[in-house]
Amino acid sequence: MKRKALFFIFFAVSMSFIYAQRIPVVGVAAVETAGGGVTAADATNLTNRIVAEFNTWGTITVVQGDSGAEFVVRASISRQGNNFVLSARTFDANNRVLNEYNEQARTLNEISISNFCAKAAERVPLPNYLLGTWQSTLNMPDGPVVCIIEFRADRSVRVERYDTWEHKQQNALRYEGYGTGTYTYMGFANRVLSIGGQQVRVDATVGVSLTLEETLPAQTSVQQTGLHLVFNANRTSFDIINGILPCGRNFDGPSVYRSEILGFSQFVKIR
């Protein structure tokens, strides 16, 4: 009985860790100057830009310095030939180097701080808000077209259901597919992008590669990259704002569906 109870506690703790999505604390040490051609003011400006960039992500807690930090970014700025070089290391709480990286440009303002911060957090365990099982439903004239898809921590995908649908010459075809796949997730991509002429803050950028069975021929393989996601406040739903997971075609005009290509773009978390 005790063994069962201990197993249940361990399982519950493990599951709460997976779904709690704990946000790591990252410290940014003051950027140092290395050699001539750069000033203390330059270094301070870069420090402030790094902190500001991290603060837009929504997936880490940023502190200046290393007090209370689980990970620390230590950087220096130098002038090398015609370029400014921002070099850095990320350390864990035990002062172990996780990775080394740099960004360079002809002027300080041209240094890509977003690229620098992405490299800095490469081995920091950022929360993945896509974990879990999600459902999308398109309400078509002859019934719902449904996608149920699970995103796992090992970057694999289990497709529980992937309906494909086609409407042609007043006839509708529906197949209930299923399958497997992989995905990429960049949760640090919490930034404002210009999409369709509007400024939109996105929470993540995702790529999906699916191999499906029992679908229409055009959807046996679904390969989508660069999909920008916007989550709701509780992260129980998300919208793909610049694309879809395609699931069929409508050949018979807007009286049947608003567009020719059908796709899943609005998802709610069900498990």
mmCIF file of C-alpha atoms in Angstrom:
data_model
loop_
_atom_site.group_PDB
_atom_site.id
_atom_site.type_symbol
_atom_site.label_atom_id
_atom_site.label_comp_id
_atom_site.label_asym_id
_atom_site.label_seq_id
_atom_site.Cartn_x
_atom_site.Cartn_y
_atom_site.Cartn_z
ATOM 1 C CA MET A 1 0.000 0.000 0.000
ATOM 2 C CA LYS A 2 2.839 2.378 0.906
ATOM 3 C CA ARG A 3 4.541 1.586 -2.381
ATOM 4 C CA LYS A 4 1.393 2.533 -4.319
ATOM 5 C CA ALA A 5 1.044 5.739 -2.320
ATOM 6 C CA LEU A 6 4.662 6.692 -2.966
ATOM 7 C CA PHE A 7 4.221 5.974 -6.677
ATOM 8 C CA PHE A 8 1.131 8.185 -6.785
ATOM 9 C CA ILE A 9 2.964 11.039 -5.038
ATOM 10 C CA PHE A 10 5.928 10.722 -7.406
ATOM 11 C CA PHE A 11 3.622 10.641 -10.429
ATOM 12 C CA ALA A 12 1.648 13.665 -9.211
ATOM 13 C CA VAL A 13 4.818 15.652 -8.525
ATOM 14 C CA SER A 14 6.210 14.714 -11.944
ATOM 15 C CA MET A 15 3.036 15.746 -13.730
ATOM 16 C CA SER A 16 2.806 19.011 -11.786
ATOM 17 C CA PHE A 17 6.411 19.778 -12.771
ATOM 18 C CA ILE A 18 5.603 19.153 -16.437
ATOM 19 C CA TYR A 19 2.505 21.324 -16.479
ATOM 20 C CA ALA A 20 3.527 23.970 -13.920
ATOM 21 C CA GLN A 21 5.971 25.348 -16.466
ATOM 22 C CA ARG A 22 8.284 26.930 -13.880
ATOM 23 C CA ILE A 23 9.890 30.119 -15.162
ATOM 24 C CA PRO A 24 13.695 30.218 -14.676
ATOM 25 C CA VAL A 25 15.505 33.198 -13.162
ATOM 26 C CA VAL A 26 18.236 34.582 -15.399
ATOM 27 C CA GLY A 27 20.747 37.144 -14.166
ATOM 28 C CA VAL A 28 22.416 39.605 -16.530
ATOM 29 C CA ALA A 29 25.770 40.815 -15.244
ATOM 30 C CA ALA A 30 26.917 44.288 -16.265
ATOM 31 C CA VAL A 31 28.614 44.112 -19.666
ATOM 32 C CA GLU A 32 32.360 44.731 -19.329
ATOM 33 C CA THR A 33 34.652 46.573 -21.720
ATOM 34 C CA ALA A 34 37.608 44.731 -23.224
ATOM 35 C CA GLY A 35 40.308 46.857 -24.826
ATOM 36 C CA GLY A 36 40.077 50.259 -26.478
ATOM 37 C CA GLY A 37 37.430 51.626 -28.778
ATOM 38 C CA VAL A 38 34.511 51.102 -26.369
ATOM 39 C CA THR A 39 33.394 53.061 -23.344
ATOM 40 C CA ALA A 40 31.666 52.327 -20.061
ATOM 41 C CA ALA A 41 28.593 54.093 -21.450
ATOM 42 C CA ASP A 42 28.593 51.699 -24.419
ATOM 43 C CA ALA A 43 28.704 48.726 -22.052
ATOM 44 C CA THR A 44 25.888 50.116 -19.905
ATOM 45 C CA ASN A 45 23.737 50.694 -22.979
ATOM 46 C CA LEU A 46 24.261 47.085 -24.109
ATOM 47 C CA THR A 47 23.420 45.770 -20.635
ATOM 48 C CA ASN A 48 20.155 47.708 -20.670
ATOM 49 C CA ARG A 49 19.303 46.415 -24.166
ATOM 50 C CA ILE A 50 19.918 42.788 -23.125
ATOM 51 C CA VAL A 51 17.722 43.159 -20.035
ATOM 52 C CA ALA A 52 14.981 44.872 -22.050
ATOM 53 C CA GLU A 53 15.020 42.094 -24.663
ATOM 54 C CA PHE A 54 14.754 39.326 -22.061
ATOM 55 C CA ASN A 55 11.890 41.184 -20.376
ATOM 56 C CA THR A 56 9.811 40.958 -23.577
ATOM 57 C CA TRP A 57 9.920 37.166 -23.666
ATOM 58 C CA GLY A 58 7.505 36.337 -20.877
ATOM 59 C CA THR A 59 9.298 33.010 -20.345
ATOM 60 C CA ILE A 60 12.015 34.039 -17.881
ATOM 61 C CA THR A 61 12.392 36.236 -14.809
ATOM 62 C CA VAL A 62 15.248 38.690 -15.342
ATOM 63 C CA VAL A 63 17.456 40.122 -12.600
ATOM 64 C CA GLN A 64 20.471 42.379 -12.976
ATOM 65 C CA GLY A 65 23.578 40.773 -11.521
ATOM 66 C CA ASP A 66 23.702 37.229 -10.199
ATOM 67 C CA SER A 67 21.864 37.544 -6.870
ATOM 68 C CA GLY A 68 19.181 34.853 -6.710
ATOM 69 C CA ALA A 69 19.738 33.810 -10.325
ATOM 70 C CA GLU A 70 19.689 30.207 -11.530
ATOM 71 C CA PHE A 71 21.575 31.162 -14.690
ATOM 72 C CA VAL A 72 23.867 34.121 -15.332
ATOM 73 C CA VAL A 73 24.896 35.821 -18.584
ATOM 74 C CA ARG A 74 28.338 37.456 -18.451
ATOM 75 C CA ALA A 75 29.359 39.496 -21.487
ATOM 76 C CA SER A 76 32.090 41.839 -22.682
ATOM 77 C CA ILE A 77 32.237 44.273 -25.589
ATOM 78 C CA SER A 78 35.371 44.877 -27.634
ATOM 79 C CA ARG A 79 36.491 46.497 -30.865
ATOM 80 C CA GLN A 80 38.125 44.036 -33.253
ATOM 81 C CA GLY A 81 39.188 45.544 -36.562
ATOM 82 C CA ASN A 82 36.154 47.167 -38.165
ATOM 83 C CA ASN A 83 33.644 45.347 -35.957
ATOM 84 C CA PHE A 84 32.299 45.559 -32.444
ATOM 85 C CA VAL A 85 32.110 42.098 -30.868
ATOM 86 C CA LEU A 86 29.774 41.241 -27.983
ATOM 87 C CA SER A 87 31.129 38.012 -26.462
ATOM 88 C CA ALA A 88 29.508 36.107 -23.616
ATOM 89 C CA ARG A 89 29.079 32.953 -21.594
ATOM 90 C CA THR A 90 26.044 31.570 -19.795
ATOM 91 C CA PHE A 91 26.677 29.961 -16.408
ATOM 92 C CA ASP A 92 24.480 27.770 -14.219
ATOM 93 C CA ALA A 93 24.063 28.217 -10.461
ATOM 94 C CA ASN A 94 27.208 26.105 -9.877
ATOM 95 C CA ASN A 95 29.254 28.494 -12.037
ATOM 96 C CA ARG A 96 29.528 25.879 -14.764
ATOM 97 C CA VAL A 97 29.760 27.232 -18.318
ATOM 98 C CA LEU A 98 26.771 26.106 -20.383
ATOM 99 C CA ASN A 99 27.745 27.739 -23.679
ATOM 100 C CA GLU A 100 29.845 30.477 -25.281
ATOM 101 C CA TYR A 101 28.666 32.756 -28.090
ATOM 102 C CA ASN A 102 29.028 36.190 -29.669
ATOM 103 C CA GLU A 103 27.376 38.713 -31.936
ATOM 104 C CA GLN A 104 29.221 41.299 -34.001
ATOM 105 C CA ALA A 105 28.473 44.228 -36.256
ATOM 106 C CA ARG A 106 30.109 47.340 -37.692
ATOM 107 C CA THR A 107 28.315 49.578 -35.183
ATOM 108 C CA LEU A 108 27.065 49.002 -31.658
ATOM 109 C CA ASN A 109 23.473 49.738 -32.659
ATOM 110 C CA GLU A 110 23.611 47.087 -35.387
ATOM 111 C CA ILE A 111 24.455 44.287 -32.953
ATOM 112 C CA SER A 112 21.440 41.949 -32.916
ATOM 113 C CA ILE A 113 20.444 41.747 -29.265
ATOM 114 C CA SER A 114 17.566 39.382 -30.077
ATOM 115 C CA ASN A 115 20.008 36.894 -31.668
ATOM 116 C CA PHE A 116 22.409 37.358 -28.765
ATOM 117 C CA CYS A 117 19.714 36.612 -26.169
ATOM 118 C CA ALA A 118 18.475 33.576 -28.118
ATOM 119 C CA LYS A 119 22.014 32.161 -27.976
ATOM 120 C CA ALA A 120 22.336 33.108 -24.299
ATOM 121 C CA ALA A 121 19.222 31.112 -23.388
ATOM 122 C CA GLU A 122 19.970 28.162 -25.665
ATOM 123 C CA ARG A 123 20.516 25.786 -22.708
ATOM 124 C CA VAL A 124 18.228 27.481 -20.217
ATOM 125 C CA PRO A 125 15.112 25.311 -19.650
ATOM 126 C CA LEU A 126 12.406 27.701 -20.845
ATOM 127 C CA PRO A 127 8.762 26.758 -20.269
ATOM 128 C CA ASN A 128 7.006 25.123 -23.202
ATOM 129 C CA TYR A 129 3.370 26.223 -23.158
ATOM 130 C CA LEU A 130 2.527 23.948 -26.070
ATOM 131 C CA LEU A 131 2.796 20.759 -23.983
ATOM 132 C CA GLY A 132 -0.467 18.849 -23.734
ATOM 133 C CA THR A 133 -3.370 17.861 -25.979
ATOM 134 C CA TRP A 134 -5.193 20.458 -28.054
ATOM 135 C CA GLN A 135 -8.324 20.427 -30.197
ATOM 136 C CA SER A 136 -9.421 22.518 -33.152
ATOM 137 C CA THR A 137 -12.902 22.275 -34.702
ATOM 138 C CA LEU A 138 -14.197 23.656 -37.994
ATOM 139 C CA ASN A 139 -18.001 23.677 -38.173
ATOM 140 C CA MET A 140 -18.803 22.753 -41.750
ATOM 141 C CA PRO A 141 -22.306 22.507 -43.316
ATOM 142 C CA ASP A 142 -22.274 18.711 -43.077
ATOM 143 C CA GLY A 143 -20.701 18.450 -39.625
ATOM 144 C CA PRO A 144 -17.534 19.283 -37.678
ATOM 145 C CA VAL A 145 -13.994 18.764 -38.989
ATOM 146 C CA VAL A 146 -11.749 18.025 -35.997
ATOM 147 C CA CYS A 147 -8.058 17.959 -35.110
ATOM 148 C CA ILE A 148 -6.827 16.514 -31.789
ATOM 149 C CA ILE A 149 -3.079 16.727 -31.398
ATOM 150 C CA GLU A 150 -0.683 16.116 -28.504
ATOM 151 C CA PHE A 151 2.635 17.944 -28.190
ATOM 152 C CA ARG A 152 5.112 16.068 -25.985
ATOM 153 C CA ALA A 153 8.162 17.194 -24.014
ATOM 154 C CA ASP A 154 10.548 15.197 -26.242
ATOM 155 C CA ARG A 155 9.407 17.286 -29.251
ATOM 156 C CA SER A 156 7.341 14.440 -30.675
ATOM 157 C CA VAL A 157 3.700 14.733 -31.754
ATOM 158 C CA ARG A 158 0.874 12.232 -31.432
ATOM 159 C CA VAL A 159 -2.039 12.981 -33.756
ATOM 160 C CA GLU A 160 -5.110 11.413 -32.185
ATOM 161 C CA ARG A 161 -7.404 12.709 -34.924
ATOM 162 C CA TYR A 162 -6.874 14.756 -38.054
ATOM 163 C CA ASP A 163 -9.996 15.084 -40.160
ATOM 164 C CA THR A 164 -9.558 16.002 -43.804
ATOM 165 C CA TRP A 165 -12.459 17.318 -45.873
ATOM 166 C CA GLU A 166 -13.231 18.148 -49.464
ATOM 167 C CA HIS A 167 -16.311 19.684 -51.086
ATOM 168 C CA LYS A 168 -16.673 19.327 -54.858
ATOM 169 C CA GLN A 169 -19.741 19.463 -57.090
ATOM 170 C CA GLN A 170 -22.069 19.461 -54.095
ATOM 171 C CA ASN A 171 -20.425 16.327 -52.685
ATOM 172 C CA ALA A 172 -18.528 16.333 -49.388
ATOM 173 C CA LEU A 173 -15.841 13.819 -48.417
ATOM 174 C CA ARG A 174 -14.484 13.445 -44.879
ATOM 175 C CA TYR A 175 -11.710 11.157 -43.623
ATOM 176 C CA GLU A 176 -10.737 10.748 -39.964
ATOM 177 C CA GLY A 177 -6.962 10.557 -40.079
ATOM 178 C CA TYR A 178 -4.321 10.009 -37.406
ATOM 179 C CA GLY A 179 -0.553 9.876 -37.203
ATOM 180 C CA THR A 180 2.696 11.002 -35.637
ATOM 181 C CA GLY A 181 5.274 13.719 -36.080
ATOM 182 C CA THR A 182 7.752 16.149 -34.582
ATOM 183 C CA TYR A 183 7.740 19.853 -33.800
ATOM 184 C CA THR A 184 10.035 22.749 -32.998
ATOM 185 C CA TYR A 185 9.164 25.374 -30.395
ATOM 186 C CA MET A 186 10.812 28.739 -29.833
ATOM 187 C CA GLY A 187 9.126 30.149 -26.763
ATOM 188 C CA PHE A 188 11.463 33.116 -26.576
ATOM 189 C CA ALA A 189 9.841 34.653 -29.645
ATOM 190 C CA ASN A 190 7.587 36.876 -27.535
ATOM 191 C CA ARG A 191 7.813 40.045 -29.563
ATOM 192 C CA VAL A 192 5.804 42.421 -31.684
ATOM 193 C CA LEU A 193 5.741 41.502 -35.370
ATOM 194 C CA SER A 194 4.104 43.171 -38.342
ATOM 195 C CA ILE A 195 1.626 40.642 -39.752
ATOM 196 C CA GLY A 196 -0.876 41.601 -42.427
ATOM 197 C CA GLY A 197 -0.231 45.284 -41.813
ATOM 198 C CA GLN A 198 -0.967 44.992 -38.076
ATOM 199 C CA GLN A 199 1.371 44.969 -35.084
ATOM 200 C CA VAL A 200 0.863 41.689 -33.204
ATOM 201 C CA ARG A 201 2.647 40.387 -30.113
ATOM 202 C CA VAL A 202 3.387 36.689 -30.620
ATOM 203 C CA ASP A 203 4.238 34.241 -27.852
ATOM 204 C CA ALA A 204 6.082 31.513 -29.762
ATOM 205 C CA THR A 205 7.189 30.363 -33.179
ATOM 206 C CA VAL A 206 6.535 26.732 -34.092
ATOM 207 C CA GLY A 207 7.332 24.273 -36.858
ATOM 208 C CA VAL A 208 5.298 21.075 -37.360
ATOM 209 C CA SER A 209 6.116 17.958 -39.383
ATOM 210 C CA LEU A 210 3.334 15.342 -39.479
ATOM 211 C CA THR A 211 2.987 11.960 -41.178
ATOM 212 C CA LEU A 212 -0.692 11.045 -41.412
ATOM 213 C CA GLU A 213 -2.763 8.028 -42.413
ATOM 214 C CA GLU A 214 -6.386 7.680 -43.565
ATOM 215 C CA THR A 215 -6.471 11.256 -44.907
ATOM 216 C CA LEU A 216 -7.019 12.831 -48.282
ATOM 217 C CA PRO A 217 -3.857 12.363 -50.403
ATOM 218 C CA ALA A 218 -2.821 16.021 -50.125
ATOM 219 C CA GLN A 219 -2.607 15.784 -46.336
ATOM 220 C CA THR A 220 -0.643 12.562 -45.824
ATOM 221 C CA SER A 221 2.326 14.810 -45.063
ATOM 222 C CA VAL A 222 1.940 18.192 -43.335
ATOM 223 C CA GLN A 223 5.066 20.352 -43.170
ATOM 224 C CA GLN A 224 4.660 23.844 -41.727
ATOM 225 C CA THR A 225 7.379 26.153 -40.380
ATOM 226 C CA GLY A 226 7.463 29.661 -38.943
ATOM 227 C CA LEU A 227 3.968 29.498 -37.449
ATOM 228 C CA HIS A 228 3.450 32.334 -34.953
ATOM 229 C CA LEU A 229 1.286 31.498 -31.932
ATOM 230 C CA VAL A 230 -0.670 33.779 -29.621
ATOM 231 C CA PHE A 231 -1.829 32.200 -26.345
ATOM 232 C CA ASN A 232 -4.639 33.466 -24.148
ATOM 233 C CA ALA A 233 -3.816 34.709 -20.636
ATOM 234 C CA ASN A 234 -4.283 31.270 -19.045
ATOM 235 C CA ARG A 235 -2.511 29.492 -21.931
ATOM 236 C CA THR A 236 -5.529 27.237 -22.425
ATOM 237 C CA SER A 237 -5.996 28.261 -26.049
ATOM 238 C CA PHE A 238 -3.888 29.577 -28.887
ATOM 239 C CA ASP A 239 -4.296 30.974 -32.380
ATOM 240 C CA ILE A 240 -1.963 30.511 -35.342
ATOM 241 C CA ILE A 241 -1.967 34.036 -36.705
ATOM 242 C CA ASN A 242 0.047 33.648 -39.901
ATOM 243 C CA GLY A 243 -0.918 30.231 -41.220
ATOM 244 C CA ILE A 244 -2.842 27.001 -40.740
ATOM 245 C CA LEU A 245 -2.483 23.242 -40.465
ATOM 246 C CA PRO A 246 -4.146 22.423 -43.812
ATOM 247 C CA CYS A 247 -6.956 19.880 -43.825
ATOM 248 C CA GLY A 248 -8.794 20.130 -47.141
ATOM 249 C CA ARG A 249 -10.280 22.135 -49.996
ATOM 250 C CA ASN A 250 -13.580 23.723 -50.907
ATOM 251 C CA PHE A 251 -14.169 23.889 -54.659
ATOM 252 C CA ASP A 252 -17.687 25.299 -54.515
ATOM 253 C CA GLY A 253 -17.363 28.887 -53.337
ATOM 254 C CA PRO A 254 -18.203 30.959 -50.242
ATOM 255 C CA SER A 255 -21.685 29.527 -49.858
ATOM 256 C CA VAL A 256 -19.967 26.407 -48.522
ATOM 257 C CA TYR A 257 -16.930 27.941 -46.793
ATOM 258 C CA ARG A 258 -15.263 31.358 -46.798
ATOM 259 C CA SER A 259 -12.086 30.196 -48.569
ATOM 260 C CA GLU A 260 -10.862 27.477 -50.894
ATOM 261 C CA ILE A 261 -8.251 26.071 -48.501
ATOM 262 C CA LEU A 262 -9.344 24.716 -45.119
ATOM 263 C CA GLY A 263 -7.038 24.587 -42.131
ATOM 264 C CA PHE A 264 -6.885 24.393 -38.356
ATOM 265 C CA SER A 265 -5.739 27.605 -36.698
ATOM 266 C CA GLN A 266 -7.624 27.983 -33.389
ATOM 267 C CA PHE A 267 -6.941 25.431 -30.667
ATOM 268 C CA VAL A 268 -8.159 24.841 -27.098
ATOM 269 C CA LYS A 269 -6.420 22.674 -24.519
ATOM 270 C CA ILE A 270 -8.394 19.555 -23.611
ATOM 271 C CA ARG A 271 -5.785 17.607 -21.602
#
